[in-house]
Short mmCIF file of C-alpha atoms and ligand atoms in Angstrom, two decimals:
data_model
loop_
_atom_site.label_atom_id
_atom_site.label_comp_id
_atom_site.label_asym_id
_atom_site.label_seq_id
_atom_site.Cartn_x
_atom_site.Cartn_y
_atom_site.Cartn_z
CA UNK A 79 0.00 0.00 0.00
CA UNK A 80 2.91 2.44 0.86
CA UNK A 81 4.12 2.11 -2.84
CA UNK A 82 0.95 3.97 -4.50
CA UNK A 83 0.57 6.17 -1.87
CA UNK A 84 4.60 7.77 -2.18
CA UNK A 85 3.91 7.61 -5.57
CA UNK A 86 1.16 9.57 -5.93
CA UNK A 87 2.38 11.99 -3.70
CA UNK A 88 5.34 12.54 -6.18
CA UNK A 89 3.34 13.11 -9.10
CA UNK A 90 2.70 16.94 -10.07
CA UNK A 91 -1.47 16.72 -10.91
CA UNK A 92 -0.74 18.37 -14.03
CA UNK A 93 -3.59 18.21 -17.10
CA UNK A 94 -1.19 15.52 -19.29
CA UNK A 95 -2.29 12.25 -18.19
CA UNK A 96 -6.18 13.11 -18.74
CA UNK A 97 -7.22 12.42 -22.46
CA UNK A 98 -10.38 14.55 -22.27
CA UNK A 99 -13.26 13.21 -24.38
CA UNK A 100 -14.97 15.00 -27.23
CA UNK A 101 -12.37 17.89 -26.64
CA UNK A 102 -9.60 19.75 -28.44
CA UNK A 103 -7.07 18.66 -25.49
CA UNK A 104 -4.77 21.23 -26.73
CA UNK A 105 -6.82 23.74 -26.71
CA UNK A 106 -8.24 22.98 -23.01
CA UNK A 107 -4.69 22.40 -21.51
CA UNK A 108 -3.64 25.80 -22.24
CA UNK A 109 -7.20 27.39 -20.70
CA UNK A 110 -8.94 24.64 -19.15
CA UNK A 111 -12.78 25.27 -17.73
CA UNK A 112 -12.25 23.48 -14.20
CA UNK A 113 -15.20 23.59 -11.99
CA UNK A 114 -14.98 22.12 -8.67
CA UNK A 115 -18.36 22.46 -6.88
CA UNK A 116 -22.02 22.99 -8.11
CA UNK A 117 -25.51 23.83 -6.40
CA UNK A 118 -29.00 23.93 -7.80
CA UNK A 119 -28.35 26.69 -11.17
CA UNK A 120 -24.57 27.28 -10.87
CA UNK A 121 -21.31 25.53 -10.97
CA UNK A 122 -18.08 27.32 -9.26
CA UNK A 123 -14.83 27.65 -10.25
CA UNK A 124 -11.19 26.37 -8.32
CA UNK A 125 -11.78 30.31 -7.82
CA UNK A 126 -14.75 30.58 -6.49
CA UNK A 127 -15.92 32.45 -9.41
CA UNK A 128 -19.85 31.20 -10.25
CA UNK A 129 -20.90 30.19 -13.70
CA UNK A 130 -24.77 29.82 -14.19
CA UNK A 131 -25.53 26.67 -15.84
CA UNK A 132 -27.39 27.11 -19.17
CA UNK A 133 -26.78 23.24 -20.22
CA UNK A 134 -28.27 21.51 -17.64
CA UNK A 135 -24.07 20.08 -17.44
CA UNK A 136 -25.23 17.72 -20.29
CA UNK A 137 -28.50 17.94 -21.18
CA UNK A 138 -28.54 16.11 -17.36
CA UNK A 139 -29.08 17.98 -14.35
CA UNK A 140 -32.76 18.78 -14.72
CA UNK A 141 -33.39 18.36 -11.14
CA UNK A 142 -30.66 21.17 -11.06
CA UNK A 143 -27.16 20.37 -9.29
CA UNK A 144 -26.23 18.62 -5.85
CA UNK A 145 -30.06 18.52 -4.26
CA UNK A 146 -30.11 17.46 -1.03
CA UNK A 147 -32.46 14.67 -1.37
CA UNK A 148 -30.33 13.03 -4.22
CA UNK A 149 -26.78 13.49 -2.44
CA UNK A 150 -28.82 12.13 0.90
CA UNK A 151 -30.17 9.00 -1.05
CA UNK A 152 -26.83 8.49 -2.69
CA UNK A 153 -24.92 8.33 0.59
CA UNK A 154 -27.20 6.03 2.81
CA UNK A 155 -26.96 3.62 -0.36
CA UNK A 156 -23.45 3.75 -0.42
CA UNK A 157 -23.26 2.79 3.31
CA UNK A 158 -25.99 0.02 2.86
CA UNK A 159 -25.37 -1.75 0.10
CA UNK A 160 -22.61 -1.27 -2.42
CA UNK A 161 -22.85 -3.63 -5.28
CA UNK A 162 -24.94 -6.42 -5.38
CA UNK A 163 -24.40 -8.79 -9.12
CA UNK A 164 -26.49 -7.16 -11.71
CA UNK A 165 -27.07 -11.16 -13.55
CA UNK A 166 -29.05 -13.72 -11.63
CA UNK A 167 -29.76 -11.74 -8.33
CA UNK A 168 -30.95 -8.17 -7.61
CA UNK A 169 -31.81 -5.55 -5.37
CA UNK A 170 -35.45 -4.61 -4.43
CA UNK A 171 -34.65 -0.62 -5.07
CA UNK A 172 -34.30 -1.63 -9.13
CA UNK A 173 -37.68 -2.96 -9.61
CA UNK A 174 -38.77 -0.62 -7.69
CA UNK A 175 -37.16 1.81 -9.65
CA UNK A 176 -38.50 0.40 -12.90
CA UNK A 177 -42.17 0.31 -12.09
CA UNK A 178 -42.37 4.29 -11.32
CA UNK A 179 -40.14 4.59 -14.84
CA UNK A 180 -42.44 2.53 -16.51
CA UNK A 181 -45.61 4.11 -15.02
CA UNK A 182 -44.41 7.50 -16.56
CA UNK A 183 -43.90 5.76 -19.94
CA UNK A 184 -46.46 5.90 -22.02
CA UNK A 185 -49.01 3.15 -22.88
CA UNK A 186 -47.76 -0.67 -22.70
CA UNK A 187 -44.37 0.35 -22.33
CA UNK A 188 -43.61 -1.30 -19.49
CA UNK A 189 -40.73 -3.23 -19.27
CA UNK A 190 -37.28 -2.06 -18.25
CA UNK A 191 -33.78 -2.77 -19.04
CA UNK A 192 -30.75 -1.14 -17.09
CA UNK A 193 -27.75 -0.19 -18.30
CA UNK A 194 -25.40 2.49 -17.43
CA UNK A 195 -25.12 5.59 -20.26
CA UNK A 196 -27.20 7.06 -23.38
CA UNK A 197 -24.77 5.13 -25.86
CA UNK A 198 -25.60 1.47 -23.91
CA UNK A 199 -29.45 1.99 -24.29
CA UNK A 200 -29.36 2.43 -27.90
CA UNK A 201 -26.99 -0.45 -28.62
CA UNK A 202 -29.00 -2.57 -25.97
CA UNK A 203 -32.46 -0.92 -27.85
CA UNK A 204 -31.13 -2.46 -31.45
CA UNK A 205 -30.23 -5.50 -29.92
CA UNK A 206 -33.83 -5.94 -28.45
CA UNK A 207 -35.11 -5.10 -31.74
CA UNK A 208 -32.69 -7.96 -33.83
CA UNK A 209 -33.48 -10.58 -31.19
CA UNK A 210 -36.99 -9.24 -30.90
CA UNK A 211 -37.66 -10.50 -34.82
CA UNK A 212 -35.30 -13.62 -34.56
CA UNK A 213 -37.45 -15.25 -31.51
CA UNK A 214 -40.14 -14.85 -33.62
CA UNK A 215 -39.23 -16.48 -36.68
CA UNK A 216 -38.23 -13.19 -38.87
CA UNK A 217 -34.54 -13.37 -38.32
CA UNK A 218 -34.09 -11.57 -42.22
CA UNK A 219 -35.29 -8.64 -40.64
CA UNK A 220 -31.92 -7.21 -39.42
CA UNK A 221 -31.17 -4.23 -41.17
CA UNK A 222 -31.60 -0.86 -39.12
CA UNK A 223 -32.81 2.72 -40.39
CA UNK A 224 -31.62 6.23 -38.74
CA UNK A 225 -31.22 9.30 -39.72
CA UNK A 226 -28.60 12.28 -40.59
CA UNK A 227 -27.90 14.14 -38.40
CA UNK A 228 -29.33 11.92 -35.45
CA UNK A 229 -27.08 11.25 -32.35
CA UNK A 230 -26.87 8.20 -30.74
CA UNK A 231 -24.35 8.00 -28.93
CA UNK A 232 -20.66 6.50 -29.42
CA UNK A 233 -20.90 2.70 -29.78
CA UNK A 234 -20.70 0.68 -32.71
CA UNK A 235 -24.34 0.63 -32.73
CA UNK A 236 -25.05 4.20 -32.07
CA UNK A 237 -22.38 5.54 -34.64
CA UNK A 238 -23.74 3.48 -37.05
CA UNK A 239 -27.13 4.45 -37.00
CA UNK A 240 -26.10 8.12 -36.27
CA UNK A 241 -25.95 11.38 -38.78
CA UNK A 242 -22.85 12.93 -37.70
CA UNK A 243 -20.02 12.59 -40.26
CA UNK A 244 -17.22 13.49 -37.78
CA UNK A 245 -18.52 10.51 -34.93
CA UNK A 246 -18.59 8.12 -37.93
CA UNK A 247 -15.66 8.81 -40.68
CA UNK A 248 -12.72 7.53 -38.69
CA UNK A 249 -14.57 4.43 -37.26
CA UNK A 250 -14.10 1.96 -39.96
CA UNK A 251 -17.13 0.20 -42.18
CA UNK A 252 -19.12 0.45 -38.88
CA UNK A 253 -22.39 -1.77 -38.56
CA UNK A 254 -23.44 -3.43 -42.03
CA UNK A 255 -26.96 -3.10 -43.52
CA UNK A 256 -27.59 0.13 -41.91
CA UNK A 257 -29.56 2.93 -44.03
CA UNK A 258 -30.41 6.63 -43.10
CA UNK A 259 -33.43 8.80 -43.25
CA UNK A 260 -33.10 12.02 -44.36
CA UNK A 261 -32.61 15.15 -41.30
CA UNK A 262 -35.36 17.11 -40.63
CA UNK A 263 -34.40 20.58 -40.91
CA UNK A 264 -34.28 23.02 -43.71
CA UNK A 265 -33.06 26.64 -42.80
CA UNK A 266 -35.35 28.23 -46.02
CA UNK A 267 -38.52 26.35 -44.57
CA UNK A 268 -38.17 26.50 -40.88
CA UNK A 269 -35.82 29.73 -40.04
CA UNK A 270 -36.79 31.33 -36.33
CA UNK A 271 -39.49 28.72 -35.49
CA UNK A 272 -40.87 28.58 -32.36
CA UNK A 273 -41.61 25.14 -31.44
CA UNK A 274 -42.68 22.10 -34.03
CA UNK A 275 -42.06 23.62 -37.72
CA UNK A 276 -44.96 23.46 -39.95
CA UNK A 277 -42.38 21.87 -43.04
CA UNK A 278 -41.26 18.80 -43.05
CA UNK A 279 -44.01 15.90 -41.98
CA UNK A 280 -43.44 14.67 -45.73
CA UNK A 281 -39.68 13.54 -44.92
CA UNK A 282 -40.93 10.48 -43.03
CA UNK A 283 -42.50 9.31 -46.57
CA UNK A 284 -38.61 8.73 -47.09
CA UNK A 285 -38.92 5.56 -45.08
CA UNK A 286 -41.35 3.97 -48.03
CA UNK A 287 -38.63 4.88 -50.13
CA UNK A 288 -35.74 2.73 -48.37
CA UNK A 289 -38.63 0.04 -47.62
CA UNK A 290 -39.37 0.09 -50.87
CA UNK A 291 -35.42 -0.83 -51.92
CA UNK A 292 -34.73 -3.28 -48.85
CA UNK A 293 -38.21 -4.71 -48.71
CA UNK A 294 -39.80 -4.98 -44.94
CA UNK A 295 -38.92 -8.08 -44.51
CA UNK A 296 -35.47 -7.51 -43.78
CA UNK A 297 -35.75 -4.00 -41.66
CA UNK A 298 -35.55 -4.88 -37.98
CA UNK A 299 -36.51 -1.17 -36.88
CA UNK A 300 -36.23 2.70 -37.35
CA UNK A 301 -34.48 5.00 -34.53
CA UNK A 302 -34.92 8.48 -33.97
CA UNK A 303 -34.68 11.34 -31.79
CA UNK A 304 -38.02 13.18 -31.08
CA UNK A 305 -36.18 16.06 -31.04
CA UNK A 306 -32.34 15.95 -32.34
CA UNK A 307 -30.32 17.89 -29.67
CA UNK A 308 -26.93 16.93 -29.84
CA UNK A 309 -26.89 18.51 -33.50
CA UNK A 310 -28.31 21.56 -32.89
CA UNK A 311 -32.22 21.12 -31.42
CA UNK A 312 -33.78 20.17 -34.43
CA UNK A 313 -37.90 20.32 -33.24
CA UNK A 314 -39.88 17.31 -34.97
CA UNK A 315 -41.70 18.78 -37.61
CA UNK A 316 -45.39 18.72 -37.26
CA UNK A 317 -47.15 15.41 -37.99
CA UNK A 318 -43.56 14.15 -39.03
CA UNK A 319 -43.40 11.19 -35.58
CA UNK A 320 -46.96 10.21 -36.42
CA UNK A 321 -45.98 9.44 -40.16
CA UNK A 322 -42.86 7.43 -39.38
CA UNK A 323 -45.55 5.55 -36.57
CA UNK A 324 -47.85 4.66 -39.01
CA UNK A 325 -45.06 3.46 -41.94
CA UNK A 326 -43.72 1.67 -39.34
CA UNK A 327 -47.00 -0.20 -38.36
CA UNK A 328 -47.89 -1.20 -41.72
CA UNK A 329 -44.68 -3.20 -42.42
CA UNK A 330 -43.87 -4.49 -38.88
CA UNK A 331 -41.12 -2.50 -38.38
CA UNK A 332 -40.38 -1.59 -34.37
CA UNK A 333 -39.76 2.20 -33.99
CA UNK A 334 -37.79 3.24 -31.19
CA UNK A 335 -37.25 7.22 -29.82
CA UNK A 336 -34.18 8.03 -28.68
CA UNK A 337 -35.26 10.15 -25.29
CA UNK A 338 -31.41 10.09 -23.84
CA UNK A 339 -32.28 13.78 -23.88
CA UNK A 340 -35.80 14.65 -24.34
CA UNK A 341 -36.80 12.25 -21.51
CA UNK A 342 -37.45 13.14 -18.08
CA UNK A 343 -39.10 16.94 -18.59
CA UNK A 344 -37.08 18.62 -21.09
CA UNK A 345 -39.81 18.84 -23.48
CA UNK A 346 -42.60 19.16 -20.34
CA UNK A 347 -43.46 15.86 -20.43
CA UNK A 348 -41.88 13.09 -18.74
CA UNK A 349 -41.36 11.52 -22.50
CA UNK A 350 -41.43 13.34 -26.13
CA UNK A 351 -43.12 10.53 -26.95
CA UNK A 352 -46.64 12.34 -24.55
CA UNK A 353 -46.05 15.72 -25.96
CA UNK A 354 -46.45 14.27 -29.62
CA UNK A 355 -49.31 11.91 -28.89
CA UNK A 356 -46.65 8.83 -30.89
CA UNK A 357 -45.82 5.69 -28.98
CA UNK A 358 -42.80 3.95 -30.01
CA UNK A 359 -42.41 0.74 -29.40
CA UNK A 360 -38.79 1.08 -27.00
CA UNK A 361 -37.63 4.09 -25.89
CA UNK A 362 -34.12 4.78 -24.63
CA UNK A 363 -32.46 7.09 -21.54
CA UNK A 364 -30.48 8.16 -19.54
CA UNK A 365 -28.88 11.46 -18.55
CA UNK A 366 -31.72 13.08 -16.53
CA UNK A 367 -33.07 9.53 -14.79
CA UNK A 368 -30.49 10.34 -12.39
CA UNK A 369 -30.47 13.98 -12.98
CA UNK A 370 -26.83 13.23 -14.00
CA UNK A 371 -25.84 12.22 -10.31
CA UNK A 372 -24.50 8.61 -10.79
CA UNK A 373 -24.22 7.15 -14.58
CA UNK A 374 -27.48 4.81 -15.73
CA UNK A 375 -29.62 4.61 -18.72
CA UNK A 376 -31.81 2.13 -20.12
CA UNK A 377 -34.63 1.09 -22.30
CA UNK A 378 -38.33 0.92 -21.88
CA UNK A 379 -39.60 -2.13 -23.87
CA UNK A 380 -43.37 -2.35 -24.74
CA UNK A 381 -44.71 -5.22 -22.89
CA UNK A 382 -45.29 -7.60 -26.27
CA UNK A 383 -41.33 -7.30 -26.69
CA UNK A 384 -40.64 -8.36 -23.57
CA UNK A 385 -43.26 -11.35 -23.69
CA UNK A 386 -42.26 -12.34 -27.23
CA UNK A 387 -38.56 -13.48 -25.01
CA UNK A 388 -40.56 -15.69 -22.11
CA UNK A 389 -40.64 -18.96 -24.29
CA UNK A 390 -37.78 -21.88 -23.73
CA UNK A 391 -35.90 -23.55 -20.90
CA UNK A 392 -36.94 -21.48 -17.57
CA UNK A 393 -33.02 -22.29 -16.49
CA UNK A 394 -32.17 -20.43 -19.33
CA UNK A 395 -31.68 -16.59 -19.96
CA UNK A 396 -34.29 -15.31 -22.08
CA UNK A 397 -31.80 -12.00 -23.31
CA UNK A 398 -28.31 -12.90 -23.02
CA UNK A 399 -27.32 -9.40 -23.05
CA UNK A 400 -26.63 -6.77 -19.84
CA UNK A 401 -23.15 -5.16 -17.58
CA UNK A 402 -21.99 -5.65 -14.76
CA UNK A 403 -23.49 -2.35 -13.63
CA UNK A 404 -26.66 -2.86 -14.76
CA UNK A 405 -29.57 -1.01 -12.29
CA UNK A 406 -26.37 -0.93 -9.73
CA UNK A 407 -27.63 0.36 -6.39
CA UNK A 408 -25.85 3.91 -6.11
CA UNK A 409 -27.65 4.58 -10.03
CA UNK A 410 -31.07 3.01 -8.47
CA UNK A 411 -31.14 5.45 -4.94
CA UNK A 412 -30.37 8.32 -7.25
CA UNK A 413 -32.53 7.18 -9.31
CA UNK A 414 -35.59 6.85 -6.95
CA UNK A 415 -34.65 10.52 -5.11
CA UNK A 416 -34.74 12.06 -8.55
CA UNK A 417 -37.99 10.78 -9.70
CA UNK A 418 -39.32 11.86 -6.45
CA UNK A 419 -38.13 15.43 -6.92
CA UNK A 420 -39.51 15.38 -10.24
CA UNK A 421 -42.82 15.00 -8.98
CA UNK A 422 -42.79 16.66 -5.50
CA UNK A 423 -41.44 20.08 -7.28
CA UNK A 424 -43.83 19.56 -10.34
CA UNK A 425 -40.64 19.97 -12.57
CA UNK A 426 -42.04 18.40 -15.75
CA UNK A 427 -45.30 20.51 -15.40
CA UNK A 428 -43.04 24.14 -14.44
CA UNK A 429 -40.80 23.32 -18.00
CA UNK A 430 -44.14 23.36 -19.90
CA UNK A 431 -45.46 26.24 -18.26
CA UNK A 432 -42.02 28.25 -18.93
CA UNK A 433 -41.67 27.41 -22.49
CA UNK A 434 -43.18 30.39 -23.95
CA UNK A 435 -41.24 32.62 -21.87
CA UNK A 436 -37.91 30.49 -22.40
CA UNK A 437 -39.05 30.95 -26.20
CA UNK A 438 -39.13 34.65 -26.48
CA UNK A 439 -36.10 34.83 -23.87
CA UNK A 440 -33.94 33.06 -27.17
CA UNK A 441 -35.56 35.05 -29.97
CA UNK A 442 -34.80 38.33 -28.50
CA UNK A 443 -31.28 37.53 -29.84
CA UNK A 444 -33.35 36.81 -33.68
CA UNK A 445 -31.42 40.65 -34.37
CA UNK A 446 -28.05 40.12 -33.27
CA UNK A 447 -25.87 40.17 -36.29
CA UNK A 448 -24.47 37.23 -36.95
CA UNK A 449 -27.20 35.00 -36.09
CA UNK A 450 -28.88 32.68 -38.73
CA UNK A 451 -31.24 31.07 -37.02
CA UNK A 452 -32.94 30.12 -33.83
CA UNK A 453 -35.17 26.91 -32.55
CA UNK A 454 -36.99 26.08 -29.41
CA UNK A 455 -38.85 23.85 -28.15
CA UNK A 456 -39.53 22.68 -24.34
CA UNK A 457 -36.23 24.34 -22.17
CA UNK A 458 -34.51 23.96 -24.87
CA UNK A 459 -32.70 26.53 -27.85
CA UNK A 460 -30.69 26.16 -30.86
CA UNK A 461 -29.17 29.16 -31.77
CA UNK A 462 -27.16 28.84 -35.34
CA UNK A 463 -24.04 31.57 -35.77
CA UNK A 464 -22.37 32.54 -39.03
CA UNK A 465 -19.42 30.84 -39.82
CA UNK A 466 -16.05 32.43 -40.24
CA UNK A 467 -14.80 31.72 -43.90
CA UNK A 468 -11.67 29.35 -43.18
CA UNK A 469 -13.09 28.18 -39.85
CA UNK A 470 -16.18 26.30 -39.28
CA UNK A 471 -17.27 26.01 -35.28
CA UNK A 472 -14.61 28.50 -34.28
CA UNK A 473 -17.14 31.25 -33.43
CA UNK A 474 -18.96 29.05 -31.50
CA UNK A 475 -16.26 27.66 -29.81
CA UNK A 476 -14.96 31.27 -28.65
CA UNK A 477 -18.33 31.78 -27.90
CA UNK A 478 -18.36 29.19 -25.33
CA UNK A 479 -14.94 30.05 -23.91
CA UNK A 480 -15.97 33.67 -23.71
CA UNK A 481 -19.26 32.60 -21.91
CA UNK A 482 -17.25 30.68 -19.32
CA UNK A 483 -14.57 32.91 -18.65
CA UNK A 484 -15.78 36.49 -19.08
CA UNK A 485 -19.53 36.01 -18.13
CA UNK A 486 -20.29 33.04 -15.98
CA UNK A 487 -22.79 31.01 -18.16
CA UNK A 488 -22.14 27.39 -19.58
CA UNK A 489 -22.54 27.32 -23.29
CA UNK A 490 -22.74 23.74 -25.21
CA UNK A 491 -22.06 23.97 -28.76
CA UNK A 492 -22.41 21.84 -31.63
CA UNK A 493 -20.52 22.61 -34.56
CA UNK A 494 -21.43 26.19 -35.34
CA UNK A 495 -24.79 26.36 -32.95
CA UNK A 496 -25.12 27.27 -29.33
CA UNK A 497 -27.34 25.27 -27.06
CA UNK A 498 -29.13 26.40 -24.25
CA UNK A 499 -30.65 23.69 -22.27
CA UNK A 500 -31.26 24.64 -18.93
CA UNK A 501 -32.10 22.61 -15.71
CA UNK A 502 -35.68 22.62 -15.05
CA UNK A 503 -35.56 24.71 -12.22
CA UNK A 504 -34.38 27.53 -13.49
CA UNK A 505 -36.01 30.92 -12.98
CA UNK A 506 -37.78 33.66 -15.26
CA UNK A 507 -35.06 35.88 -14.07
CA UNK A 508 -32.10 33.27 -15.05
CA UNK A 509 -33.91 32.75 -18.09
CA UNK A 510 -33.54 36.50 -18.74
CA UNK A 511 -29.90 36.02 -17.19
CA UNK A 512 -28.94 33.16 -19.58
CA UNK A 513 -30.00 35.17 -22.90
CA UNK A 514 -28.71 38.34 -21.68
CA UNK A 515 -25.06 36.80 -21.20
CA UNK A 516 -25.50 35.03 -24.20
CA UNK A 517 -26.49 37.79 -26.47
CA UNK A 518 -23.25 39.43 -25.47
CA UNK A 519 -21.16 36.89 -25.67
CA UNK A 520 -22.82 37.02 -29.67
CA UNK A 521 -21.75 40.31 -30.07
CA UNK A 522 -18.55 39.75 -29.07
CA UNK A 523 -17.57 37.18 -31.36
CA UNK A 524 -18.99 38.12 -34.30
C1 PLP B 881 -30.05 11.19 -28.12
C2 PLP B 881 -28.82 10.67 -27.45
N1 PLP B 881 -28.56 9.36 -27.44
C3 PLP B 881 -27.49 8.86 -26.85
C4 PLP B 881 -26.59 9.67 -26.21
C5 PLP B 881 -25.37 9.07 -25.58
O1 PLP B 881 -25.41 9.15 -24.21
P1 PLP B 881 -24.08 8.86 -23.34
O2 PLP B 881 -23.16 10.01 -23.59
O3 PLP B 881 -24.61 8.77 -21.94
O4 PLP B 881 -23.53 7.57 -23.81
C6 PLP B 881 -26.81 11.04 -26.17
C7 PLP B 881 -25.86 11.95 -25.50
O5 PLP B 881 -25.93 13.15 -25.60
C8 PLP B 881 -27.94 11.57 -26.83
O6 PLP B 881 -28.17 12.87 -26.89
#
């Protein structure tokens, strides 16, 4: 023990050793954006310096940062029961935990899988589906549909079923017999929209196109964000979730939402799938289940998936498929305290009720030069800069160091678009606060 201990000791904490994910290291070694303590709307610097937190962290906190009742469950879990094996024995907190998820999903979708991030409950979701159609006889139907500009995740799966050129083009051939709707959004049709944008429902027809070159029989099932956040907020277009429903019903396709963001009140629902009136037949999550405190995500089945596995030996594992962490206890606790908060404090219900406001709040900056375009919909803005001519992103990416440093908000950015996804209890006034800072941090870059 004495060996680690000296050694650490000896070792300068410098930023070298740290390869820091989806982040131009260089770049952050030379400035780096430490924070070392959060509560409720802010984060704090080594410093002491506070930075109001427009992101929600990552689209995660929407129970806002370090509640008491989350920390409190967190710690008497720790001290009761650490780790108990996630295959062929349990806990009691994580079916307790999935019967109040699956009472806020919608409909029959009742059965829940545990894993531990956004990226394992869309690989576990396609799974489901491919295993789904080969226990039932229909093992040609493998091949699975996304779209451009979707995000799901980093895993094989996700990647491959994902929009995003840059998560995708060093990656290899990536999963075969995987096709791609086209994205929703179209600047000339949709510029400044508040909310769902009237254009576009007819880009789910696209789907009869690539069924009509695969044939049904060998499509397994279509995955979507309701909303597409992590490249740019991209609102569903009206009627567009009920078209890929019903092209999906009439050639037995499974249609799963990606909800790794939108679930759990960003939209003011606890799913996307209740604010469009569309039930999907898995939805995945993560990120706010938790409200970002311990790492879990997971997939809500519809109950006919999950009975079309209880056939064969009862000895036998129905799924062989799941982590070692799967519903671990810490995630569960969290888990439970979250959900709790979500309902005592009515946070779902206050993000509806502040969407209008949140909505004008990011259109105020419609004038600022230099912006292209804006989209909102729940707590949640897009907010598209012009690009510098040799450098694509790099306005938005001063834009976020400027909003760190010199005015105290959290920016995320995507390529060359600022997002502003608060946690769900934040304010009128930090509303106000956000887009202030943010409109100045605009002007300052451009
Ligand atoms: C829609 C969606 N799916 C999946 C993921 C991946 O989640 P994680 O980073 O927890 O793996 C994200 C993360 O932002 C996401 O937005």
């Amino acid at each position: 023990m004495a060996e680690p201990n000296r050694r650490s000791a000896a070792v300068p904490n410098d930023l070298e050793a740290f390869w820091v994910p989806f982040t131009p290291n260089r770049a952050f070694k030379r400035a780096p954006r430490l924070i070392v303590r959060a509560k409720d709307m802010h984060y704090y610097t080594p410093e002491g310096r506070a930075v109001l937190d427009g992101t929600a962290g990552l689209w995660c906190t929407n129970a806002g940062h370090n509640r008491d009742p989350i920390v409190a469950a967190i710690q008497h879990q720790a001290a009761e029961l650490d780790y108990a094996p996630a295959f062929q024995f349990a806990h009691p907190k994580s079916f307790e935990l999935a019967s109040r998820i699956a009472a806020l999903a919608p409909a029959d979708l009742d059965r829940v899988f545990f894993c531990n991030s956004g990226s394992e409950a869309v690989d576990t979701a396609l799974k489901i589906a491919l295993a789904y159609h080969n226990v039932r006889g229909q093992a040609s139907r493998t091949r699975l549909i996304g779209r451009e500009r979707g995000y799901h995740g980093v895993g094989f799966g996700g990647i491959s079923v994902g929009g995003i050129v840059g998560n995708r083009k060093h990656f290899g051939t990536l999963l075969a017999g995987v096709d791609h709707l086209p994205a929703t959004y179209n600047r000339e049709h949709q510029a400044f929209t508040k909310g769902e944008p009237e254009w576009g429902a007819h880009l789910a027809d696209d789907l009869e196109r690539i069924v009509a070159l695969h044939d049904a029989s060998t499509i397994a099932a279509v995955i979507v964000e309701p909303m597409a956040g992590s490249t740019g907020v991209l609102p569903p277009p009206k009627g567009y979730l009920e078209r890929l429903r019903a092209i999906c019903d009439r050639h037995g396709i499974l249609l799963i939402f990606d909800e790794v963001i939108t679930g759990f009140g960003r939209l003011g629902y606890a799913f996307a799938a209740e604010r469009y009136g569309v039930t999907p037949d898995m939805i995945t999550f993560a990120k706010g289940i938790t409200s970002g405190a311990v790492p879990m995500g997971g997939v809500i089945a519809r109950e006919g998936i999950y009975d079309a596995f209880m056939r064969g030996p009862e000895h036998v594992a129905e799924l062989f498929h799941g982590y070692t962490y799967s519903a671990h206890p810490l995630a569960c606790a969290a888990g439970l305290a979250t959900l709790d908060l979500y309902r005592d404090e009515k946070l779902f219900e206050r993000a509806k009720a502040l969407e209008p406001h949140f909505a004008d709040a990011a259109m105020s900056l419609k004038s600022v030069p230099g912006v292209l375009d804006i989209r909102t919909v729940g707590l949640t803005a897009g907010i598209d800069l012009a690009s510098r001519p040799d450098a694509f992103g790099k306005r938005a990416y001063e834009a976020m160091e400027r909003g760190f440093h010199d005015e105290g908000v959290m920016i995320r950015i995507t390529g060359e678009t600022l997002a502003l996804t608060p946690p769900l209890i934040v304010s009128e006034a930090q509303i106000g606060e956000i887009f202030e800072k943010v409109g100045r941090v605009i002007k300052a870059v451009t």
